[in-house]
mmCIF file of C-alpha atoms in Angstrom:
data_model
loop_
_atom_site.group_PDB
_atom_site.id
_atom_site.type_symbol
_atom_site.label_atom_id
_atom_site.label_comp_id
_atom_site.label_asym_id
_atom_site.label_seq_id
_atom_site.Cartn_x
_atom_site.Cartn_y
_atom_site.Cartn_z
ATOM 1 C CA LEU A 1 91.951 117.161 115.014
ATOM 2 C CA HIS A 2 90.738 116.496 118.531
ATOM 3 C CA TYR A 3 87.100 115.542 119.049
ATOM 4 C CA PRO A 4 85.169 115.210 122.311
ATOM 5 C CA LEU A 5 85.002 111.609 123.510
ATOM 6 C CA ARG A 6 81.251 111.302 122.790
ATOM 7 C CA ARG A 7 81.755 112.491 119.221
ATOM 8 C CA GLN A 8 84.678 110.103 118.754
ATOM 9 C CA ARG A 9 82.458 107.198 119.833
ATOM 10 C CA GLN A 10 79.711 108.285 117.442
ATOM 11 C CA MET A 11 82.213 108.445 114.590
ATOM 12 C CA CYS A 12 83.528 105.001 115.545
ATOM 13 C CA ILE A 13 80.021 103.515 115.431
ATOM 14 C CA ARG A 14 79.374 105.068 112.027
ATOM 15 C CA ASP A 15 82.644 103.601 110.743
ATOM 16 C CA ARG A 16 81.648 100.145 111.952
ATOM 17 C CA LEU A 17 78.221 100.458 110.341
ATOM 18 C CA SER A 18 80.033 101.018 107.064
ATOM 19 C CA THR A 19 82.286 97.977 107.471
ATOM 20 C CA GLY A 20 79.963 95.549 109.267
ATOM 21 C CA GLU A 21 82.431 95.139 112.121
ATOM 22 C CA LYS A 22 80.844 93.629 115.237
ATOM 23 C CA ILE A 23 81.053 95.755 118.389
ATOM 24 C CA TRP A 24 79.738 93.140 120.844
ATOM 25 C CA LYS A 25 77.278 90.265 121.117
ATOM 26 C CA PHE A 26 75.138 88.861 123.914
ATOM 27 C CA ASP A 27 74.110 85.208 124.100
ATOM 28 C CA THR A 28 70.727 84.090 125.429
ATOM 29 C CA PRO A 29 69.662 80.502 126.247
ATOM 30 C CA ASP A 30 66.670 80.502 123.872
ATOM 31 C CA HIS A 31 65.264 82.032 120.705
ATOM 32 C CA ILE A 32 64.630 85.771 120.392
ATOM 33 C CA HIS A 33 61.424 86.806 118.630
ATOM 34 C CA SER A 34 61.222 90.245 120.238
ATOM 35 C CA SER A 35 62.621 93.268 118.442
ATOM 36 C CA ALA A 36 64.990 95.363 120.514
ATOM 37 C CA ALA A 37 64.109 98.811 121.878
ATOM 38 C CA SER A 38 66.340 101.428 123.462
ATOM 39 C CA ASP A 39 66.118 104.567 125.560
ATOM 40 C CA GLY A 40 69.612 105.617 124.439
ATOM 41 C CA ASP A 41 71.445 103.950 127.340
ATOM 42 C CA PHE A 42 69.927 100.471 127.561
ATOM 43 C CA ILE A 43 68.789 97.942 124.985
ATOM 44 C CA ILE A 44 65.610 96.112 126.017
ATOM 45 C CA PHE A 45 64.274 92.896 124.471
ATOM 46 C CA GLY A 46 62.374 89.753 125.336
ATOM 47 C CA CYS A 47 63.395 86.129 124.980
ATOM 48 C CA ASP A 48 61.597 82.799 124.668
ATOM 49 C CA ASP A 49 63.194 81.811 127.993
ATOM 50 C CA GLY A 50 60.608 84.091 129.634
ATOM 51 C CA ASN A 51 63.006 86.887 130.524
ATOM 52 C CA ILE A 52 63.054 90.552 129.619
ATOM 53 C CA TYR A 53 66.683 91.634 129.242
ATOM 54 C CA ALA A 54 68.329 95.043 129.580
ATOM 55 C CA LEU A 55 71.851 95.444 128.206
ATOM 56 C CA ASN A 56 74.234 98.355 128.435
ATOM 57 C CA LYS A 57 74.333 99.852 124.965
ATOM 58 C CA SER A 58 78.057 100.614 125.027
ATOM 59 C CA ASP A 59 79.445 97.169 125.883
ATOM 60 C CA GLY A 60 76.488 94.750 125.705
ATOM 61 C CA LYS A 61 76.839 93.661 129.333
ATOM 62 C CA LEU A 62 73.750 92.595 131.235
ATOM 63 C CA ALA A 63 72.262 95.382 133.346
ATOM 64 C CA TRP A 64 69.322 93.308 134.589
ATOM 65 C CA LYS A 65 66.796 90.692 133.563
ATOM 66 C CA PHE A 66 63.202 90.280 134.644
ATOM 67 C CA LYS A 67 61.514 86.878 134.724
ATOM 68 C CA THR A 68 57.967 86.450 133.418
ATOM 69 C CA GLY A 69 55.887 83.282 133.303
ATOM 70 C CA ALA A 70 56.261 82.504 129.593
ATOM 71 C CA ALA A 71 58.030 83.543 126.397
ATOM 72 C CA VAL A 72 58.321 87.266 125.702
ATOM 73 C CA GLN A 73 57.899 87.929 121.982
ATOM 74 C CA SER A 74 56.546 91.477 121.992
ATOM 75 C CA THR A 75 58.674 94.569 121.519
ATOM 76 C CA ALA A 76 59.053 96.888 124.482
ATOM 77 C CA ALA A 77 57.571 100.372 124.391
ATOM 78 C CA ILE A 78 59.683 102.853 126.340
ATOM 79 C CA ASN A 79 58.550 106.107 127.893
ATOM 80 C CA GLY A 80 59.425 108.083 130.997
ATOM 81 C CA GLY A 81 62.100 105.657 132.158
ATOM 82 C CA ILE A 82 59.748 102.680 132.038
ATOM 83 C CA ALA A 83 59.720 99.695 129.671
ATOM 84 C CA PHE A 84 56.227 98.399 128.878
ATOM 85 C CA VAL A 85 56.276 94.767 127.727
ATOM 86 C CA GLY A 86 53.714 92.009 127.276
ATOM 87 C CA SER A 87 54.329 88.292 127.820
ATOM 88 C CA LEU A 88 52.699 85.096 126.622
ATOM 89 C CA ASP A 89 51.826 84.505 130.282
ATOM 90 C CA GLY A 90 49.005 87.033 129.737
ATOM 91 C CA ASN A 91 50.574 89.775 131.827
ATOM 92 C CA PHE A 92 51.555 93.232 130.706
ATOM 93 C CA TYR A 93 54.533 94.541 132.687
ATOM 94 C CA ALA A 94 55.829 98.029 133.488
ATOM 95 C CA ILE A 95 59.491 97.818 134.495
ATOM 96 C CA ASP A 96 61.862 100.534 135.670
ATOM 97 C CA ILE A 97 64.596 100.704 133.037
ATOM 98 C CA LYS A 98 67.440 101.625 135.375
ATOM 99 C CA SER A 99 66.728 99.178 138.204
ATOM 100 C CA GLY A 100 64.769 96.397 136.500
ATOM 101 C CA GLU A 101 62.171 96.580 139.254
ATOM 102 C CA LEU A 102 58.495 95.963 138.577
ATOM 103 C CA ARG A 103 56.316 99.083 138.728
ATOM 104 C CA TRP A 104 53.037 97.280 138.028
ATOM 105 C CA GLN A 105 51.516 94.465 136.002
ATOM 106 C CA PHE A 106 48.141 93.967 134.342
ATOM 107 C CA LEU A 107 46.657 90.522 133.718
ATOM 108 C CA THR A 108 44.591 89.682 130.625
ATOM 109 C CA ASP A 109 42.795 86.461 129.700
ATOM 110 C CA GLY A 110 44.959 85.861 126.638
ATOM 111 C CA GLN A 111 48.533 86.060 125.423
ATOM 112 C CA LEU A 112 50.401 89.222 124.456
ATOM 113 C CA PHE A 113 52.351 88.886 121.224
ATOM 114 C CA HIS A 114 52.510 92.487 120.053
ATOM 115 C CA GLY A 115 53.932 95.759 121.242
ATOM 116 C CA ALA A 116 52.011 98.569 122.893
ATOM 117 C CA ALA A 117 51.362 102.184 121.995
ATOM 118 C CA VAL A 118 52.167 104.814 124.616
ATOM 119 C CA THR A 119 51.175 108.439 125.098
ATOM 120 C CA THR A 120 52.200 110.757 127.904
ATOM 121 C CA GLU A 121 49.540 109.231 130.178
ATOM 122 C CA MET A 122 48.277 105.995 128.623
ATOM 123 C CA VAL A 123 49.489 102.582 127.511
ATOM 124 C CA ILE A 124 47.374 100.740 124.930
ATOM 125 C CA PHE A 125 47.801 97.080 123.990
ATOM 126 C CA GLY A 126 45.845 94.158 122.591
ATOM 127 C CA SER A 127 45.550 90.531 123.652
ATOM 128 C CA THR A 128 44.582 87.232 122.076
ATOM 129 C CA ASP A 129 41.501 87.394 124.330
ATOM 130 C CA GLY A 130 40.115 89.885 121.778
ATOM 131 C CA TRP A 131 40.232 92.923 124.052
ATOM 132 C CA LEU A 132 42.092 96.171 123.499
ATOM 133 C CA TYR A 133 43.187 97.669 126.820
ATOM 134 C CA ASN A 134 43.961 101.260 127.773
ATOM 135 C CA VAL A 135 45.662 101.558 131.163
ATOM 136 C CA ASP A 136 47.153 104.389 133.163
ATOM 137 C CA GLN A 137 50.873 104.641 132.506
ATOM 138 C CA GLN A 138 51.831 105.333 136.110
ATOM 139 C CA THR A 139 49.543 102.953 138.001
ATOM 140 C CA GLY A 140 48.408 100.285 135.528
ATOM 141 C CA SER A 141 44.759 100.909 136.401
ATOM 142 C CA LEU A 142 42.258 100.315 133.610
ATOM 143 C CA ASN A 143 40.948 103.363 131.770
ATOM 144 C CA TRP A 144 38.791 101.398 129.319
ATOM 145 C CA GLU A 145 38.654 98.166 127.335
ATOM 146 C CA PHE A 146 37.263 97.482 123.877
ATOM 147 C CA LYS A 147 35.991 94.081 122.714
ATOM 148 C CA THR A 148 36.592 92.832 119.167
ATOM 149 C CA GLY A 149 35.415 89.708 117.394
ATOM 150 C CA SER A 150 38.733 87.852 117.469
ATOM 151 C CA VAL A 151 42.422 87.904 118.375
ATOM 152 C CA ILE A 152 44.040 91.345 118.168
ATOM 153 C CA SER A 153 46.836 90.583 115.760
ATOM 154 C CA THR A 154 48.737 93.863 115.382
ATOM 155 C CA SER A 155 50.304 96.476 117.575
ATOM 156 C CA PRO A 156 47.981 99.465 118.043
ATOM 157 C CA LEU A 157 48.798 102.738 116.336
ATOM 158 C CA VAL A 158 47.898 106.052 117.972
ATOM 159 C CA CYS A 159 47.321 109.111 115.821
ATOM 160 C CA ASN A 160 45.818 112.224 117.375
ATOM 161 C CA ASP A 161 42.730 111.052 119.267
ATOM 162 C CA LYS A 162 42.328 107.693 117.545
ATOM 163 C CA VAL A 163 43.718 104.177 118.011
ATOM 164 C CA PHE A 164 44.016 101.952 114.915
ATOM 165 C CA PHE A 165 44.615 98.182 114.938
ATOM 166 C CA GLY A 166 43.787 94.955 113.112
ATOM 167 C CA THR A 167 42.369 91.585 114.131
ATOM 168 C CA LEU A 168 42.083 88.016 112.924
ATOM 169 C CA ASP A 169 38.364 88.586 112.299
ATOM 170 C CA ARG A 170 39.558 90.445 109.162
ATOM 171 C CA HIS A 171 38.809 93.928 110.420
ATOM 172 C CA TYR A 172 40.613 97.197 110.851
ATOM 173 C CA TYR A 173 39.280 99.172 113.799
ATOM 174 C CA ALA A 174 39.418 102.829 114.774
ATOM 175 C CA VAL A 175 38.665 103.579 118.432
ATOM 176 C CA ASP A 176 38.464 106.867 120.305
ATOM 177 C CA ILE A 177 41.525 107.066 122.549
ATOM 178 C CA ASN A 178 39.741 108.826 125.402
ATOM 179 C CA SER A 179 36.452 106.933 125.590
ATOM 180 C CA GLY A 180 37.275 103.558 124.024
ATOM 181 C CA GLU A 181 34.235 103.856 121.752
ATOM 182 C CA GLN A 182 34.365 102.511 118.216
ATOM 183 C CA ILE A 183 34.642 105.185 115.533
ATOM 184 C CA TRP A 184 34.612 102.840 112.541
ATOM 185 C CA LYS A 185 35.623 99.384 111.397
ATOM 186 C CA TYR A 186 36.335 97.977 107.961
ATOM 187 C CA LYS A 187 36.138 94.336 106.961
ATOM 188 C CA THR A 188 38.731 92.950 104.568
ATOM 189 C CA ARG A 189 38.630 89.512 102.968
ATOM 190 C CA GLY A 190 41.618 88.181 104.908
ATOM 191 C CA ARG A 191 43.164 88.244 108.349
ATOM 192 C CA VAL A 192 44.957 91.419 109.344
ATOM 193 C CA ARG A 193 48.363 90.623 110.776
ATOM 194 C CA THR A 194 50.564 93.617 109.929
ATOM 195 C CA ALA A 195 50.459 96.947 111.745
ATOM 196 C CA ALA A 196 49.130 99.946 109.854
ATOM 197 C CA ILE A 197 51.033 103.188 109.324
ATOM 198 C CA VAL A 198 49.908 106.795 109.006
ATOM 199 C CA TRP A 199 51.242 108.910 106.162
ATOM 200 C CA ASN A 200 50.024 112.486 105.874
ATOM 201 C CA HIS A 201 46.231 112.159 106.196
ATOM 202 C CA TYR A 202 46.084 108.502 105.237
ATOM 203 C CA LEU A 203 46.030 105.233 107.141
ATOM 204 C CA ILE A 204 47.737 102.452 105.184
ATOM 205 C CA GLY A 205 47.357 98.771 105.999
ATOM 206 C CA ALA A 206 47.374 95.324 104.443
ATOM 207 C CA SER A 207 45.502 92.048 104.714
ATOM 208 C CA GLU A 208 46.123 88.391 103.976
ATOM 209 C CA ASP A 209 43.639 88.820 101.097
ATOM 210 C CA SER A 210 46.676 90.173 99.159
ATOM 211 C CA HIS A 211 45.399 93.749 99.187
ATOM 212 C CA VAL A 212 46.805 96.983 100.533
ATOM 213 C CA TYR A 213 44.180 99.350 101.945
ATOM 214 C CA VAL A 214 44.349 103.113 102.174
ATOM 215 C CA PHE A 215 41.877 104.967 104.388
ATOM 216 C CA SER A 216 41.387 108.732 104.280
ATOM 217 C CA ALA A 217 40.851 110.495 107.580
ATOM 218 C CA GLU A 218 38.376 112.831 105.890
ATOM 219 C CA GLU A 219 36.181 109.891 104.870
ATOM 220 C CA HIS A 220 35.694 108.612 108.425
#
């Protein structure tokens, strides 16, 4: 049987997933706390050396790296050929995936540990300064900001017209994605440090109080 080259490569990758055979590896000079993200051609991740790296998916060779002012521990969000990544230097960066060139950056008064949520027009992220930011995806200009009582300690989750996230002040928040106004908040008995998920019509989260919480959209 003769398969197209692309299909042969896909079959080869599946075979290696079954056997655990390594395809390639890439060494960095410091620890990696950032999960990798990909647009299908490049693999993007941050490193504690302050760089954001882009590797060619096929061979693991460096395509480019972008230097920030501190460790990069957040996971990149990718949309429209742009990687959106926060750094512990307080800046949120929008970087062209193909060239590695900076499109724009947005400075906060805290550190950025967690990934962002993206829509077709917006990028939403939280900072240790206690603010949730919504900026324009193309320009980086501020659409709105929402103040909480403590460090924003999860990645935001967008579902329909709402943004959900947790904080170290023990709350889950729901904010209107267009206006930035609070819809509701719920206080748990512990810090919230894990991102919530949406399943059917339910929001599911957890707290350091050892409880899992389920919120119904119909109730709020």
